[in-house]
PDB file of C-alpha atoms in Angstrom:
ATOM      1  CA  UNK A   1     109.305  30.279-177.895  1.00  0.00           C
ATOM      2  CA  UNK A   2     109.578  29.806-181.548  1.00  0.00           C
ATOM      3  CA  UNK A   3     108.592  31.749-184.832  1.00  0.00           C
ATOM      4  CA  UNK A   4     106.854  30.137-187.961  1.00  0.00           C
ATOM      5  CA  UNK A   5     105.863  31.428-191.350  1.00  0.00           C
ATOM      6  CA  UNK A   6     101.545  31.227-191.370  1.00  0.00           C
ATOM      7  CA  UNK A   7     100.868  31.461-195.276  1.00  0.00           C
ATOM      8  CA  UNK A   8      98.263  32.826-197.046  1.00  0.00           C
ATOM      9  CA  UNK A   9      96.298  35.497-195.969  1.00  0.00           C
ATOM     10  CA  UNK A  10      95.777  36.164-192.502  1.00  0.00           C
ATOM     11  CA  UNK A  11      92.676  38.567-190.949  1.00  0.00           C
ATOM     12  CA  UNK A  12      94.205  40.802-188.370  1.00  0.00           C
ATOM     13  CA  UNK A  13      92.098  40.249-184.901  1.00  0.00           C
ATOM     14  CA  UNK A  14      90.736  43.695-183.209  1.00  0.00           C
ATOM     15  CA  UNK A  15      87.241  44.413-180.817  1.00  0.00           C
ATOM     16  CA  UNK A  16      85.598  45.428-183.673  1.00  0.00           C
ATOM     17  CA  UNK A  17      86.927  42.651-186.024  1.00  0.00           C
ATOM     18  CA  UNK A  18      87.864  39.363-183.532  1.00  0.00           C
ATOM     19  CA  UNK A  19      89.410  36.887-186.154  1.00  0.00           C
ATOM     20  CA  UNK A  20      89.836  33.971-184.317  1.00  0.00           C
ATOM     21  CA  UNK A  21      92.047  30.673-185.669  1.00  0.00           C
ATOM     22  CA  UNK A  22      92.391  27.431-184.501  1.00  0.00           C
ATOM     23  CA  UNK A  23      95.889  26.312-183.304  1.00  0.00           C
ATOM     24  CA  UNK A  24      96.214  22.557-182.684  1.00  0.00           C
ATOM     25  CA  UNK A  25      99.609  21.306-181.599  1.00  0.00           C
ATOM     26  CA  UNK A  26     100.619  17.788-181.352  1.00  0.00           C
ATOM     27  CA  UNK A  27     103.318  15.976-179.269  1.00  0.00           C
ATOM     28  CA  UNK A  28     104.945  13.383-181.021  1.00  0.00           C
ATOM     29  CA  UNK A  29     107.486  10.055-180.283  1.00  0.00           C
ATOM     30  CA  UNK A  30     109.756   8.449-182.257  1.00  0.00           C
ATOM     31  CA  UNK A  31     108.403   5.353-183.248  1.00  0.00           C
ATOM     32  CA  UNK A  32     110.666   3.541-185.522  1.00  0.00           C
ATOM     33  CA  UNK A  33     107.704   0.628-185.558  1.00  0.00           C
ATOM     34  CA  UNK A  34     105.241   3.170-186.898  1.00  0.00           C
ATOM     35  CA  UNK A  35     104.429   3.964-190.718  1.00  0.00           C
ATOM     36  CA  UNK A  36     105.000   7.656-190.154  1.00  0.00           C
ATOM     37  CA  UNK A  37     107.973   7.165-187.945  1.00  0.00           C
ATOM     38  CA  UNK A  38     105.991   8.767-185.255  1.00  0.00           C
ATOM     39  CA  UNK A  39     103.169   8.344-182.669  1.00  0.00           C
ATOM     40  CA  UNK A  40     100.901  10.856-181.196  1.00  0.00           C
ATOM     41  CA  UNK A  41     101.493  11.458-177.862  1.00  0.00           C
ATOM     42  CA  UNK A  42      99.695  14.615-177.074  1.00  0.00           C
ATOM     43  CA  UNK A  43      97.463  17.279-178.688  1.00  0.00           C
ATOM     44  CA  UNK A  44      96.113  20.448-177.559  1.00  0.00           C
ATOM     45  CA  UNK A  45      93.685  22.906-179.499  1.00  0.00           C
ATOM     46  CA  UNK A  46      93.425  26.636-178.623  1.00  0.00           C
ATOM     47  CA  UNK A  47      92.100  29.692-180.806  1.00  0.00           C
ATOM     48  CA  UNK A  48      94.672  32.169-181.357  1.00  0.00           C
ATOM     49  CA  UNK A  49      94.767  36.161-182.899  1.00  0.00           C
ATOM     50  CA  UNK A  50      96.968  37.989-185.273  1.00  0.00           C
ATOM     51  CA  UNK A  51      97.113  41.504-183.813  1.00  0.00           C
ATOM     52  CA  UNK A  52     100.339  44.129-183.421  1.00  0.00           C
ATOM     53  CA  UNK A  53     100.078  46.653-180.675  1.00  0.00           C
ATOM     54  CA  UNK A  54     102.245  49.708-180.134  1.00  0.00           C
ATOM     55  CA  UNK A  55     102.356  52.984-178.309  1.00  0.00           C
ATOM     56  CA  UNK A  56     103.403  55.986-180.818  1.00  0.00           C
ATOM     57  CA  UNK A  57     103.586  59.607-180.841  1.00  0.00           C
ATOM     58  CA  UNK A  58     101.345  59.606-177.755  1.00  0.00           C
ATOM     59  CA  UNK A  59      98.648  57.087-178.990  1.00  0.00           C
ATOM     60  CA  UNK A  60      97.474  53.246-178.184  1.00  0.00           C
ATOM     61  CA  UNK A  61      97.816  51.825-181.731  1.00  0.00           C
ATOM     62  CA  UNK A  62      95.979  48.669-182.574  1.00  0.00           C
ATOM     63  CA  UNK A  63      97.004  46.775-186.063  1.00  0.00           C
ATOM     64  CA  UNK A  64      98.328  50.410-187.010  1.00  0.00           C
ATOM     65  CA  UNK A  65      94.766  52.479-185.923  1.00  0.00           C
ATOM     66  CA  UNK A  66      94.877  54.533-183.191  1.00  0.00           C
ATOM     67  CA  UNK A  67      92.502  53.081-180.385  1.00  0.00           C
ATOM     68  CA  UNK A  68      90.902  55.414-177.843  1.00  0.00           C
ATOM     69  CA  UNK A  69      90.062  53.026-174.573  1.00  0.00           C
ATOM     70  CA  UNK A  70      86.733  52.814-173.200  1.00  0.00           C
ATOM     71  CA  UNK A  71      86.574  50.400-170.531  1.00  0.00           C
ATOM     72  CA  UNK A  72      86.146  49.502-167.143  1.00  0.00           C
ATOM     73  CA  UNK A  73      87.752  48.108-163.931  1.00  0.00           C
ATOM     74  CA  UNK A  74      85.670  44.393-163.272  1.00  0.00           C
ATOM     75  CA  UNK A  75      85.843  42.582-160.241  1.00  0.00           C
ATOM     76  CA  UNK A  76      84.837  39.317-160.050  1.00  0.00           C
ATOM     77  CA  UNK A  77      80.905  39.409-158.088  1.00  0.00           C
ATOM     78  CA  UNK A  78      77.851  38.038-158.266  1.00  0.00           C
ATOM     79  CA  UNK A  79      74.573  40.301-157.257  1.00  0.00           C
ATOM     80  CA  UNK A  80      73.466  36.986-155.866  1.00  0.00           C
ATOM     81  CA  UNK A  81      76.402  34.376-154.836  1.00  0.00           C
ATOM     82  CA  UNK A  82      78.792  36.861-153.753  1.00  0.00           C
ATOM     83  CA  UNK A  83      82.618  36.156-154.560  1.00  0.00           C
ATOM     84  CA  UNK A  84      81.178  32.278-156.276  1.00  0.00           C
ATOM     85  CA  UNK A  85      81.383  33.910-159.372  1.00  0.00           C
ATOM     86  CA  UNK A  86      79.930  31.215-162.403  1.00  0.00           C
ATOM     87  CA  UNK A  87      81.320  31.417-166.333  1.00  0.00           C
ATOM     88  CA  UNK A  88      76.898  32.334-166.606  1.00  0.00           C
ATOM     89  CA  UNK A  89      77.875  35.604-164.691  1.00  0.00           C
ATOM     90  CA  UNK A  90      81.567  36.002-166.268  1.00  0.00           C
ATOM     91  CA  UNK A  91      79.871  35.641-170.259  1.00  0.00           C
ATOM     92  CA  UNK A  92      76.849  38.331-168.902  1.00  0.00           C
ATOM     93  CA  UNK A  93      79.527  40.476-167.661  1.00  0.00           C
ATOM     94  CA  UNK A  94      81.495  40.714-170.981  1.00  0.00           C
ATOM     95  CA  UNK A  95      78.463  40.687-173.003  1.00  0.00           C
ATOM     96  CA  UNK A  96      76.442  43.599-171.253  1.00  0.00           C
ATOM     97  CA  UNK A  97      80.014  45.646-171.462  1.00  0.00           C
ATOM     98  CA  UNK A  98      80.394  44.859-175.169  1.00  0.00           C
ATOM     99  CA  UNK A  99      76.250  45.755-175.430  1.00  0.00           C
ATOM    100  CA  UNK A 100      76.911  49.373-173.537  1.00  0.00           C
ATOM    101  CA  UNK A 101      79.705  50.024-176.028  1.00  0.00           C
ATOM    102  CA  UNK A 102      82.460  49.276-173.613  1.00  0.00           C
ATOM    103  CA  UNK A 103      85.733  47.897-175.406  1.00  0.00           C
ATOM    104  CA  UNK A 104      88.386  47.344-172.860  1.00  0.00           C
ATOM    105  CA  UNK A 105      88.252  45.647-169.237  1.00  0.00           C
ATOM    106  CA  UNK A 106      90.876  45.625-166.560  1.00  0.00           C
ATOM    107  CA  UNK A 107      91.362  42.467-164.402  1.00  0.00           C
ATOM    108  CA  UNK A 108      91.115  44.098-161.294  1.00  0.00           C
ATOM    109  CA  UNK A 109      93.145  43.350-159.029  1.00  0.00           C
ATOM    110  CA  UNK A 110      93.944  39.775-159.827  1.00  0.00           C
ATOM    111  CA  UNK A 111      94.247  37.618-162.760  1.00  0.00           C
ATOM    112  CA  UNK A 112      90.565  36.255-163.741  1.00  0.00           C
ATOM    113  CA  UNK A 113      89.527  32.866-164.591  1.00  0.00           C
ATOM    114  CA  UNK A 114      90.671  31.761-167.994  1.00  0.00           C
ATOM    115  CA  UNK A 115      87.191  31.690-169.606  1.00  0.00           C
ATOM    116  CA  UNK A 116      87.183  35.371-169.348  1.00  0.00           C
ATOM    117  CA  UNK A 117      90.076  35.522-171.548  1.00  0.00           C
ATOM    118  CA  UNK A 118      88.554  33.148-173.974  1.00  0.00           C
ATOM    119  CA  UNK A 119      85.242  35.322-173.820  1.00  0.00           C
ATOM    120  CA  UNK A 120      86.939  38.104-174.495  1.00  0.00           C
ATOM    121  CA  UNK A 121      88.889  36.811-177.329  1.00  0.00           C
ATOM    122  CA  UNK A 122      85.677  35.483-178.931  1.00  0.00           C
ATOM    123  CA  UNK A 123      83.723  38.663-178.024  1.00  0.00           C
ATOM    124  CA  UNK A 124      86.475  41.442-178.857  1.00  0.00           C
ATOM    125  CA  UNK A 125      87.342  43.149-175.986  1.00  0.00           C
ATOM    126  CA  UNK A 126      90.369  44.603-174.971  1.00  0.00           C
ATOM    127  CA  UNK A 127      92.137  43.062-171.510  1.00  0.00           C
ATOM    128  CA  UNK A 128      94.619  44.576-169.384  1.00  0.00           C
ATOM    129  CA  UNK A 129      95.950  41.593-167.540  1.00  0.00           C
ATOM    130  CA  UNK A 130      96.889  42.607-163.740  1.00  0.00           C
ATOM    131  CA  UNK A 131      98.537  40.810-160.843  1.00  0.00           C
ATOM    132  CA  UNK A 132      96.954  39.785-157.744  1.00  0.00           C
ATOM    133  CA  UNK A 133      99.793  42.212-155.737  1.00  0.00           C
ATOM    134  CA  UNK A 134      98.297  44.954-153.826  1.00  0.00           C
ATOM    135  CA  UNK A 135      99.437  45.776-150.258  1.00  0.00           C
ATOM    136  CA  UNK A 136      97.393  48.136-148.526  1.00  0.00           C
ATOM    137  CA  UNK A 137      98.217  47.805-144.935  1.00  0.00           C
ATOM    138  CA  UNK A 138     102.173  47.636-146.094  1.00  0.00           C
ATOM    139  CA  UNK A 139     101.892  50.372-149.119  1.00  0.00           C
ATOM    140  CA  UNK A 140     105.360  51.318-148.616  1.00  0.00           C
ATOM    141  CA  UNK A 141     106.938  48.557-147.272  1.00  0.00           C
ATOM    142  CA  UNK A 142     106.648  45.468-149.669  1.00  0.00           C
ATOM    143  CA  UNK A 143     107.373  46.908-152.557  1.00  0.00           C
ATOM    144  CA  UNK A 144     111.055  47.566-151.335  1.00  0.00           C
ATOM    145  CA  UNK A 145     111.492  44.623-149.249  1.00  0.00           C
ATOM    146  CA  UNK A 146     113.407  42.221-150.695  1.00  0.00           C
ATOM    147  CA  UNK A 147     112.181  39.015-149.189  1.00  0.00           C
ATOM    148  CA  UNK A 148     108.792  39.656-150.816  1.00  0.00           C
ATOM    149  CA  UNK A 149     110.399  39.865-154.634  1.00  0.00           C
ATOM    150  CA  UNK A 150     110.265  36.747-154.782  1.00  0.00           C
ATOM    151  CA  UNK A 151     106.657  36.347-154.390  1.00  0.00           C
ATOM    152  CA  UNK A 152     105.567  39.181-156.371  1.00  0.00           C
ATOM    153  CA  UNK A 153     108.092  37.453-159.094  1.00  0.00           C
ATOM    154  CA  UNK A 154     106.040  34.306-158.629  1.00  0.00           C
ATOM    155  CA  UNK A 155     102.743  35.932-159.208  1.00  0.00           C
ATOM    156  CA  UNK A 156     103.507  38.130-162.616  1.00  0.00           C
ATOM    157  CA  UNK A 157     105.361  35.448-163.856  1.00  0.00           C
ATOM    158  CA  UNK A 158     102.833  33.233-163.494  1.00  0.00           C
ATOM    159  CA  UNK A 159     100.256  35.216-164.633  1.00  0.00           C
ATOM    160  CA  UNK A 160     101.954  36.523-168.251  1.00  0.00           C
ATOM    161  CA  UNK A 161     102.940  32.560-168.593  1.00  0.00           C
ATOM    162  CA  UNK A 162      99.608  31.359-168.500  1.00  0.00           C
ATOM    163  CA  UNK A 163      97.788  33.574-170.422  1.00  0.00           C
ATOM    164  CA  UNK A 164      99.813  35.181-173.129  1.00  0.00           C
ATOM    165  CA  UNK A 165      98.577  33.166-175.741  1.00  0.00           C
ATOM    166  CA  UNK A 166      94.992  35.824-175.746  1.00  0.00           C
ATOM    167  CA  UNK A 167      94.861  38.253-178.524  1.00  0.00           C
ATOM    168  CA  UNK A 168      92.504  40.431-176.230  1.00  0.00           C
ATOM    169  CA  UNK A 169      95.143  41.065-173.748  1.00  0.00           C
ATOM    170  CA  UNK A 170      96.832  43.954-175.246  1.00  0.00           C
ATOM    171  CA  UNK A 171      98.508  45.032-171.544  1.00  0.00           C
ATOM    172  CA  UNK A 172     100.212  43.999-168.420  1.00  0.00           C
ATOM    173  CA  UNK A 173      99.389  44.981-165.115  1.00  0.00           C
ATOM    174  CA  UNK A 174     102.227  44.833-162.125  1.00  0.00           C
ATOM    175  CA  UNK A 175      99.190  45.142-159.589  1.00  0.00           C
ATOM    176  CA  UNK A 176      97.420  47.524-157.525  1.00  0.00           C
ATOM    177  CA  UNK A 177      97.927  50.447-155.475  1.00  0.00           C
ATOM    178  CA  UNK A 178     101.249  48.252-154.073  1.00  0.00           C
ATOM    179  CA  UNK A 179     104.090  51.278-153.380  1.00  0.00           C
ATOM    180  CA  UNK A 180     106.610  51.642-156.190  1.00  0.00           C
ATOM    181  CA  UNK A 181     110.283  50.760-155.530  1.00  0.00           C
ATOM    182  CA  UNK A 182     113.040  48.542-156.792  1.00  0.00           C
ATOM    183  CA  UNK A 183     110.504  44.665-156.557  1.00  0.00           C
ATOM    184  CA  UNK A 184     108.240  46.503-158.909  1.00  0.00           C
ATOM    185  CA  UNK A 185     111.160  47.486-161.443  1.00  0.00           C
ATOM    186  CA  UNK A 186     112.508  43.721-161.084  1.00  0.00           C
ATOM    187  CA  UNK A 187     109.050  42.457-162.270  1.00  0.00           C
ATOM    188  CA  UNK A 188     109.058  45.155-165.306  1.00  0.00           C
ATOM    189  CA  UNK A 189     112.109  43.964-166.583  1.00  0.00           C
ATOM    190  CA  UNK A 190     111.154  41.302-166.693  1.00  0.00           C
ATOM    191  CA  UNK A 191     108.044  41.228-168.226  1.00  0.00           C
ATOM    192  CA  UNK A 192     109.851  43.241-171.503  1.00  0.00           C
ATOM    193  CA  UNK A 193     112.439  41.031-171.644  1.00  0.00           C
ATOM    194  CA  UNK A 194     109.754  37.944-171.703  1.00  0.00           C
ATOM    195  CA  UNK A 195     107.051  39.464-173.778  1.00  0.00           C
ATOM    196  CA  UNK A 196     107.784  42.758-176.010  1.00  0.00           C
ATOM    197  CA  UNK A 197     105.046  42.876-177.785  1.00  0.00           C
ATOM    198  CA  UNK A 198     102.477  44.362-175.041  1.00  0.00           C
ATOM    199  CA  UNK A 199     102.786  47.398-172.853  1.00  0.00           C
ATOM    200  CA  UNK A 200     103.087  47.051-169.101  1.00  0.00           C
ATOM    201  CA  UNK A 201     101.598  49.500-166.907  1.00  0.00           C
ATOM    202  CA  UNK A 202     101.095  50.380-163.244  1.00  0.00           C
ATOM    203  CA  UNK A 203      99.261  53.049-160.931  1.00  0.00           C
ATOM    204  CA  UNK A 204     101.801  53.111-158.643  1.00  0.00           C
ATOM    205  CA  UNK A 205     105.011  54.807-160.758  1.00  0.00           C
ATOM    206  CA  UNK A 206     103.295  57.949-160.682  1.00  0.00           C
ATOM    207  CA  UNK A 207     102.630  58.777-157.316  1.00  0.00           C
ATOM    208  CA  UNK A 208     105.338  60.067-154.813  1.00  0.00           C
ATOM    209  CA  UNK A 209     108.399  58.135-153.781  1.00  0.00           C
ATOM    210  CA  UNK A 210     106.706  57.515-150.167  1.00  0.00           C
ATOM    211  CA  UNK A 211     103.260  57.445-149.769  1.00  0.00           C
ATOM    212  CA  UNK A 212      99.736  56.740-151.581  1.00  0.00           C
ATOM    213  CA  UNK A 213      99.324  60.596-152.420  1.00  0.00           C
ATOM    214  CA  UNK A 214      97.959  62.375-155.630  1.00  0.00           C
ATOM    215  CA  UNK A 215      99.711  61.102-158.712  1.00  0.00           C
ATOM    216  CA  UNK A 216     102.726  63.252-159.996  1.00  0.00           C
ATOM    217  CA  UNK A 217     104.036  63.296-163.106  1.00  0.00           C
ATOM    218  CA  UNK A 218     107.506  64.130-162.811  1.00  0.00           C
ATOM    219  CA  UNK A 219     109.578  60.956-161.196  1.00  0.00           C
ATOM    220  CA  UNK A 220     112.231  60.063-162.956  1.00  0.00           C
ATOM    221  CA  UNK A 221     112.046  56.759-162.868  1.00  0.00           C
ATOM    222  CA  UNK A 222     108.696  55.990-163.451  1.00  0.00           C
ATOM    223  CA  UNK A 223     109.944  54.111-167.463  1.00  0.00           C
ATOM    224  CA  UNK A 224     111.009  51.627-165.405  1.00  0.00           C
ATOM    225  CA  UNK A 225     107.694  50.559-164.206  1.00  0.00           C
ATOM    226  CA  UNK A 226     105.168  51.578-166.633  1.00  0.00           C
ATOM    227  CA  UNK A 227     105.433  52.438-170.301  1.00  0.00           C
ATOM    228  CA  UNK A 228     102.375  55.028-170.393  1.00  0.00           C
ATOM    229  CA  UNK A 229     100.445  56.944-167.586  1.00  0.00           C
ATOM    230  CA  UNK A 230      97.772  55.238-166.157  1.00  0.00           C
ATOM    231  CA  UNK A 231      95.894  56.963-162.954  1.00  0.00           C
ATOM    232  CA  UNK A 232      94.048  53.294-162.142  1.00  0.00           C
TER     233      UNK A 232
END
């Protein structure tokens, strides 16, 4: 990672306001040969946003405004394909939410195909990015056993990698209804040591130590899994 100086004025990007600029990044060679010293090697466009999120005094702050969520767990379905989900029904998805007032979607339980993200970028919408690790069948087992950190490592890691480029995604998910124990505060630390400038959050630090009962609100160690309270 690396930190340049954008001049001039820059629009901050929000859902009500989704300033969008183009990034285009080129790979170069030395070419002593060349006029400019330099060939081409590479390039890659991408839209990017300029948005700072933080969690104050009890409230989701967007660019500085406090941001009340309204939105909605999605799964990815079709009412007539089933699980072969098109970018037709992903756009119609998005767009109805955005129509009904909706400003915030949850990736649930798995990260979504990257034209979501894009969508949602374009669209304004608020994403809350979450890993494909849930665990019924095992609630309390994989979550503390250590030859499965590795492959919950894999998948968050993989996950925040690829996408945190998107302005929309102003959260990180560590999955779904998975247990809580020691994996889960490996892949937190993790995550805020890689990217600081989101909040992470999962279900799972507020319920009891062993079992999937009625959330509590009083474990000590739920900080090191979520940074706010989030009962989905």
């Amino acid at each position: 990672a690396f930190q340049v100086e954008v001049p001039g004025t820059i629009l901050a990007w929000s859902d009500e306001s989704p300033t969008l600029y183009r990034l285009r990044a080129t790979l170069v060679q030395i070419n002593p040969s060349s006029p400019n010293l330099t060939c081409d090697m590479d390039v890659f466009d991408c839209k990017i946003g300029f948005r700072n999120i933080e969690v104050s005094n009890r409230e989701l702050r967007i660019n500085g405004q406090p941001v009340l969520i309204k939105g909605v767990n999605r799964h990815d379905h079709s009412s007539t394909q089933g699980k072969a989900v098109s970018l037709d029904d992903i756009r119609t998805d998005l767009r109805m939410m955005k129509e009904y007032n909706f400003n915030a979607v949850r990736t649930a339980h798995y990260p979504n195909d990257p034209y979501l993200y894009e969508m949602a970028d374009e669209l304004g919408i608020y994403v809350i990015d979450e890993a494909n690790i849930e665990c019924h069948g095992h609630y309390d087992m994989i979550c503390r056993e250590h030859t499965f950190a590795g492959a919950m490592f894999d998948r968050i890691q993989r996950m925040v990698i690829r996408d945190q480029n998107h302005p929309s995604i102003i959260g990180w998910s560590l999955g779904n209804e998975a247990g809580y124990s020691m994996n889960h505060k490996l892949l937190y630390g993790w995550v805020k040591g890689y990217d600081s400038s989101r909040f992470v959050q999962y279900e799972g630090a507020n319920r009891p130590v062993w079992g999937q009962l009625p959330h509590v609100y009083d474990r000590s160690d739920s900080a090191m899994g979520s940074d706010i309270i989030c009962p989905m």
